[in-house]
CSV table of C-alpha atoms and ligand atoms in Angstrom, one decimal:
chain,number,residue,atom,x,y,z
A,1,MET,CA,8.9,42.4,1.6
A,2,ALA,CA,10.2,39.4,-0.8
A,3,SER,CA,7.4,36.7,-0.4
A,4,THR,CA,8.6,33.0,-0.1
A,5,ALA,CA,6.9,30.7,-1.8
A,6,ILE,CA,5.0,27.9,0.1
A,7,SER,CA,5.7,24.4,-1.0
A,8,GLN,CA,2.4,21.7,-1.3
A,9,PRO,CA,1.9,19.0,0.4
A,10,GLY,CA,3.3,15.8,-1.2
A,11,THR,CA,5.7,17.1,-2.9
A,12,ASN,CA,8.8,16.2,-0.1
A,13,ASP,CA,10.6,19.3,1.0
A,14,GLU,CA,11.2,20.5,4.2
A,15,HIS,CA,8.3,21.8,4.9
A,16,HIS,CA,5.7,18.6,3.6
A,17,PRO,CA,8.5,15.8,4.1
A,18,ASN,CA,7.2,12.1,2.8
A,19,PRO,CA,6.5,10.3,5.5
A,20,VAL,CA,6.9,6.7,3.4
A,21,ARG,CA,9.9,4.7,4.0
A,22,ALA,CA,10.4,3.1,1.1
A,23,SER,CA,13.6,2.8,-1.8
A,24,PRO,CA,14.0,4.9,-4.4
A,25,GLN,CA,12.8,2.7,-6.9
A,26,VAL,CA,9.4,2.6,-4.5
A,27,HIS,CA,9.1,6.0,-4.7
A,28,ALA,CA,10.0,6.5,-8.5
A,29,LEU,CA,7.6,4.2,-9.5
A,30,LEU,CA,4.7,6.1,-7.0
A,31,GLN,CA,5.8,9.5,-8.9
A,32,ARG,CA,5.2,7.9,-12.0
A,33,LEU,CA,1.6,6.6,-11.1
A,34,HIS,CA,0.8,9.5,-9.5
A,35,ASP,CA,1.9,11.9,-12.7
A,36,LEU,CA,-0.1,9.8,-14.9
A,37,SER,CA,-3.2,9.5,-13.1
A,38,SER,CA,-2.5,13.5,-12.1
A,39,THR,CA,-2.4,14.1,-16.5
A,40,GLN,CA,-5.3,11.7,-17.0
A,41,GLU,CA,-7.7,13.9,-14.0
A,42,SER,CA,-6.3,16.9,-16.0
A,43,ARG,CA,-8.6,16.4,-19.2
A,44,LEU,CA,-12.1,15.0,-17.2
A,45,ASP,CA,-13.6,17.3,-14.8
A,46,LEU,CA,-15.3,14.4,-12.4
A,47,LEU,CA,-17.6,15.9,-10.3
A,48,SER,CA,-19.0,16.7,-13.5
A,49,ILE,CA,-19.5,13.8,-14.9
A,50,PRO,CA,-23.3,12.4,-13.8
A,51,ALA,CA,-23.9,9.1,-12.2
A,52,SER,CA,-25.6,7.5,-14.3
A,53,SER,CA,-22.1,7.7,-16.8
A,54,PHE,CA,-19.9,7.9,-14.0
A,55,HIS,CA,-18.8,4.6,-14.5
A,56,ALA,CA,-18.8,3.8,-18.0
A,57,THR,CA,-16.9,7.0,-18.6
A,58,VAL,CA,-13.9,6.7,-16.0
A,59,SER,CA,-13.4,2.1,-16.1
A,60,ASP,CA,-10.1,2.3,-17.5
A,61,GLN,CA,-8.8,6.1,-15.8
A,62,PHE,CA,-7.0,5.8,-13.0
A,63,VAL,CA,-8.8,8.2,-10.9
A,64,ALA,CA,-5.8,7.6,-8.1
A,65,LEU,CA,-5.7,9.1,-4.6
A,66,GLU,CA,-3.9,12.3,-4.8
A,67,GLN,CA,0.1,12.1,-3.2
A,68,ASP,CA,-0.7,14.3,-0.7
A,69,LYS,CA,-3.6,12.0,0.8
A,70,CYS,CA,-1.6,8.9,0.1
A,71,GLN,CA,0.7,9.8,2.4
A,72,PHE,CA,-1.1,10.9,5.1
A,73,VAL,CA,-3.2,7.6,5.0
A,74,TYR,CA,0.3,5.7,5.4
A,75,ALA,CA,0.9,7.9,8.2
A,76,LEU,CA,-2.5,7.2,9.5
A,77,ILE,CA,-1.7,3.8,9.1
A,78,CYS,CA,1.6,3.8,10.7
A,79,MET,CA,0.6,5.7,13.7
A,80,SER,CA,-2.8,3.0,14.4
A,81,GLY,CA,-0.3,0.0,13.6
A,82,ALA,CA,-2.9,-1.3,11.7
A,83,THR,CA,-1.6,-4.3,9.9
A,84,THR,CA,-5.8,-5.6,8.0
A,85,ILE,CA,-6.9,-3.0,6.0
A,86,VAL,CA,-9.7,-3.2,3.1
A,87,GLU,CA,-9.6,-1.2,0.5
A,88,ALA,CA,-12.5,-0.6,-1.4
A,89,GLY,CA,-11.7,0.7,-5.0
A,90,THR,CA,-8.0,-0.9,-5.9
A,91,SER,CA,-8.2,0.6,-9.8
A,92,TYR,CA,-4.5,0.3,-11.0
A,93,GLY,CA,-3.2,0.3,-7.4
A,94,VAL,CA,-1.2,3.3,-6.1
A,95,SER,CA,-3.1,3.8,-3.0
A,96,THR,CA,-2.3,0.5,-2.3
A,97,ILE,CA,1.0,0.4,-2.7
A,98,TYR,CA,0.9,2.9,0.3
A,99,LEU,CA,-1.1,0.9,2.7
A,100,ALA,CA,0.9,-2.2,1.4
A,101,LEU,CA,4.4,-0.7,2.6
A,102,ALA,CA,2.6,0.7,6.0
A,103,ALA,CA,0.9,-2.2,7.1
A,104,ARG,CA,3.9,-4.1,6.7
A,105,LEU,CA,5.9,-2.0,8.7
A,106,ASN,CA,3.6,-2.3,11.5
A,107,ALA,CA,3.7,-6.1,11.0
A,108,GLY,CA,7.1,-5.9,11.9
A,109,GLY,CA,6.6,-4.7,15.4
A,110,GLN,CA,6.8,-7.8,18.1
A,111,GLY,CA,3.2,-9.2,18.9
A,112,ARG,CA,1.6,-7.6,15.3
A,113,GLY,CA,-0.6,-10.1,13.0
A,114,LYS,CA,1.0,-10.7,9.2
A,115,ALA,CA,0.3,-7.5,7.3
A,116,ARG,CA,-2.8,-8.4,4.2
A,117,VAL,CA,-4.2,-5.9,2.4
A,118,ILE,CA,-7.7,-6.7,0.8
A,119,GLY,CA,-8.5,-5.0,-2.4
A,120,THR,CA,-11.5,-4.7,-4.9
A,121,GLU,CA,-11.3,-3.8,-8.3
A,122,HIS,CA,-14.1,-4.1,-10.5
A,123,GLU,CA,-12.5,-3.7,-13.2
A,124,LEU,CA,-10.1,-7.3,-14.8
A,125,ALA,CA,-7.4,-4.6,-16.8
A,126,LYS,CA,-7.0,-2.2,-14.5
A,127,ALA,CA,-6.7,-5.6,-11.6
A,128,GLN,CA,-4.3,-7.1,-13.9
A,129,GLN,CA,-2.4,-4.5,-14.2
A,130,ALA,CA,-2.1,-3.3,-10.9
A,131,LYS,CA,-0.6,-6.8,-9.5
A,132,THR,CA,2.4,-5.8,-11.9
A,133,TYR,CA,2.8,-2.4,-9.9
A,134,TRP,CA,2.8,-4.3,-7.0
A,135,LYS,CA,4.9,-6.7,-8.2
A,136,GLU,CA,7.2,-4.1,-9.1
A,137,ALA,CA,6.9,-2.4,-5.8
A,138,GLY,CA,8.1,-5.7,-4.4
A,139,VAL,CA,4.3,-5.8,-2.1
A,140,ASP,CA,2.3,-8.5,-4.2
A,141,ASP,CA,3.1,-10.9,-1.6
A,142,VAL,CA,1.0,-8.4,0.9
A,143,ILE,CA,-2.3,-7.5,-1.2
A,144,GLU,CA,-4.9,-10.1,-2.0
A,145,LEU,CA,-6.9,-9.1,-4.5
A,146,ARG,CA,-10.7,-9.7,-5.4
A,147,VAL,CA,-11.9,-8.8,-8.1
A,148,GLY,CA,-14.9,-7.7,-9.4
A,149,ASP,CA,-18.4,-6.5,-7.9
A,150,LEU,CA,-17.8,-6.0,-3.9
A,151,ARG,CA,-20.9,-6.2,-3.2
A,152,GLU,CA,-20.1,-9.8,-3.6
A,153,THR,CA,-16.4,-10.2,-2.7
A,154,LEU,CA,-16.7,-7.9,0.5
A,155,LYS,CA,-19.2,-10.7,1.6
A,156,ILE,CA,-15.7,-13.3,1.9
A,157,GLU,CA,-13.8,-14.3,5.1
A,158,MET,CA,-11.7,-11.1,5.9
A,159,GLY,CA,-10.6,-11.5,9.4
A,160,VAL,CA,-10.7,-8.5,11.4
A,161,VAL,CA,-10.0,-5.5,9.7
A,162,ASP,CA,-7.8,-2.5,11.6
A,163,PHE,CA,-8.3,0.0,8.7
A,164,LEU,CA,-10.5,0.8,6.1
A,165,LEU,CA,-9.9,3.0,3.0
A,166,LEU,CA,-13.5,3.9,0.8
A,167,ASP,CA,-11.7,5.5,-2.4
A,168,ILE,CA,-14.7,4.0,-4.8
A,169,TRP,CA,-17.5,5.5,-7.0
A,170,ALA,CA,-19.8,7.0,-4.4
A,171,ASP,CA,-22.8,5.2,-4.6
A,172,MET,CA,-20.6,1.9,-3.3
A,173,ALA,CA,-18.8,3.5,-0.4
A,174,LEU,CA,-22.4,2.9,2.0
A,175,PRO,CA,-22.3,-0.3,0.6
A,176,ALA,CA,-18.8,-1.5,1.6
A,177,LEU,CA,-18.8,-0.1,4.8
A,178,LYS,CA,-21.7,-2.1,5.7
A,179,LEU,CA,-20.9,-5.3,4.7
A,180,VAL,CA,-17.2,-4.5,6.3
A,181,GLN,CA,-18.2,-2.8,9.2
A,182,PRO,CA,-18.8,-6.4,11.3
A,183,HIS,CA,-14.8,-7.1,10.7
A,184,LEU,CA,-13.9,-4.0,12.1
A,185,ARG,CA,-12.4,-4.1,15.7
A,186,PRO,CA,-13.1,-1.2,17.8
A,187,GLY,CA,-10.7,2.0,17.2
A,188,ALA,CA,-10.5,0.9,13.5
A,189,THR,CA,-9.9,3.9,11.1
A,190,ILE,CA,-11.7,4.6,7.6
A,191,VAL,CA,-10.7,7.1,5.8
A,192,CYS,CA,-13.1,8.3,3.3
A,193,ASP,CA,-12.3,10.6,0.0
A,194,ASN,CA,-13.8,13.5,-1.1
A,195,ILE,CA,-15.9,13.6,1.5
A,196,ILE,CA,-16.8,17.3,1.1
A,197,ALA,CA,-16.6,17.7,-2.6
A,198,SER,CA,-18.8,14.5,-3.3
A,199,ALA,CA,-21.4,15.5,-0.5
A,200,ALA,CA,-24.3,15.0,-2.5
A,201,ARG,CA,-23.3,11.7,-3.6
A,202,TYR,CA,-22.6,10.2,-0.8
A,203,ALA,CA,-25.7,11.5,0.8
A,204,ASP,CA,-26.6,7.6,1.8
A,205,LEU,CA,-23.2,7.2,3.7
A,206,LEU,CA,-23.2,10.6,5.2
A,207,ALA,CA,-26.8,9.5,7.0
A,208,TYR,CA,-25.7,6.5,8.0
A,209,VAL,CA,-22.6,7.6,9.9
A,210,ARG,CA,-24.0,10.7,11.7
A,211,ALA,CA,-27.2,8.9,12.7
A,212,ASP,CA,-24.4,6.2,14.6
A,213,PRO,CA,-22.4,7.5,17.4
A,214,ALA,CA,-20.3,4.8,17.2
A,215,PHE,CA,-18.1,6.6,14.3
A,216,GLN,CA,-16.0,9.2,15.3
A,217,ARG,CA,-15.8,11.5,12.7
A,218,ILE,CA,-13.6,14.4,11.3
A,219,THR,CA,-12.4,16.2,7.8
A,220,VAL,CA,-8.8,16.9,7.3
A,221,PRO,CA,-8.9,19.6,5.2
A,222,TYR,CA,-7.2,18.2,1.7
A,223,HIS,CA,-8.6,19.0,-1.2
A,224,LYS,CA,-12.0,18.2,-1.7
A,225,GLY,CA,-12.1,17.2,2.4
A,226,LEU,CA,-10.4,13.8,3.3
A,227,GLY,CA,-12.7,11.9,6.1
A,228,VAL,CA,-11.8,9.9,9.0
A,229,PHE,CA,-14.5,8.0,11.3
A,230,ILE,CA,-12.7,6.4,14.0
A,231,TYR,CA,-15.0,3.1,15.3
A,232,SER,CA,-15.8,3.2,18.8
A,233,PRO,CA,-19.2,0.7,18.9
B,301,SAM,C1,-11.3,6.4,-6.8
B,301,SAM,S1,-10.8,4.6,-8.3
B,301,SAM,C2,-9.6,4.0,-6.8
B,301,SAM,C3,-8.1,4.7,-6.9
B,301,SAM,C4,-7.3,3.8,-6.1
B,301,SAM,N1,-7.2,3.5,-4.6
B,301,SAM,C5,-6.0,4.7,-6.1
B,301,SAM,O1,-5.4,5.5,-5.1
B,301,SAM,O2,-4.9,3.7,-6.8
B,301,SAM,C6,-12.7,3.4,-8.0
B,301,SAM,C7,-12.1,1.9,-8.3
B,301,SAM,O3,-13.2,1.6,-7.9
B,301,SAM,C8,-13.7,0.9,-9.0
B,301,SAM,N2,-15.2,0.4,-8.6
B,301,SAM,C9,-15.6,1.1,-9.1
B,301,SAM,N3,-17.0,0.3,-8.4
B,301,SAM,C10,-17.3,-1.1,-7.6
B,301,SAM,C11,-17.8,-2.1,-8.0
B,301,SAM,N4,-18.8,-2.6,-7.1
B,301,SAM,N5,-16.7,-3.2,-7.2
B,301,SAM,C12,-15.0,-3.2,-7.2
B,301,SAM,N6,-14.5,-1.9,-7.7
B,301,SAM,C13,-15.5,-0.8,-8.3
B,301,SAM,C14,-13.4,1.4,-10.1
B,301,SAM,O4,-13.4,0.7,-11.4
B,301,SAM,C15,-12.2,2.7,-10.0
B,301,SAM,O5,-10.9,1.4,-10.5
C-alpha cells in the first residue's frame, strides 16, 4: 500500500494550518528568522553544553522557540484573550513577534485592555537587533523590552499579567516565575519550553509548581515537551 507522507507541525499545509494572522511580509520575516535559528541550532547540541558554560557558549545565538511551538503559543493567547504578556528570555525577539501579534489581536476586541508585551533580555546586542525585527514586523509599538538581568528588570511594574512565556536558561525560570507570580491574574497561563528534555535543569521550578496546587499543569507533546500551567490560586 502506498504510504502518504505526514507533514510536520509548523509547516502550514492542509494538516497543519498556521493560525497566525499577519501580512505576507511578516510571515516571510518569521520564516527567515526561524530558518536562521534552526541553522544555528543544528550546529549546537544545547543539552550537552554544561550548565556552567551555557550562558557564554550561546550568548549570541538565537535559540528561538520552534515555529510549531510559536504557533501554538499564539493560538493559546488568542484563546485566552491575554493582552498583558511577559516573556522571560527574548533573545532576538522571534517568539515576541507572535506574542505581540496575538496580544494586539485580542486587544482589538471590545472591552479588552491595551496590548502590552514585556520582553526581557540580558544581551544588549540581541536586544538592539530584536528591536529592528519588531519594527520590520510592525509590532514595536506593543513591546516594551527590559534589557538587563531579569532578576532586576522584572521587579519593575508590569500591571496584571495574563500570560507568561518562560523561554529562558533553565536556572532563570523559577526566579522569573516568582517575580511575575504576584502579578498573575487568576486563570493566567504560563508556558515553559523544554519541560521534559530539561527536567533535570528545571528541578527547582518543577518542585515549586508541583508543590503548589494553584498550578494546574499539562505537558503538550511538542519536541522536548512544552509545559503549560494554568494559575488558579
Ligand atoms: C531561549 S532564548 C529566548 C528565545 C526567544 N524567546 C525566541 O523565541 O526568540 C533565552 C534568552 O534568555 C536570555 N537570558 C538568559 N539569562 C537571562 C537573564 N538573567 N535575564 C535576562 N535574559 C536572560 C539569553 O541571553 C537568551 O537570549
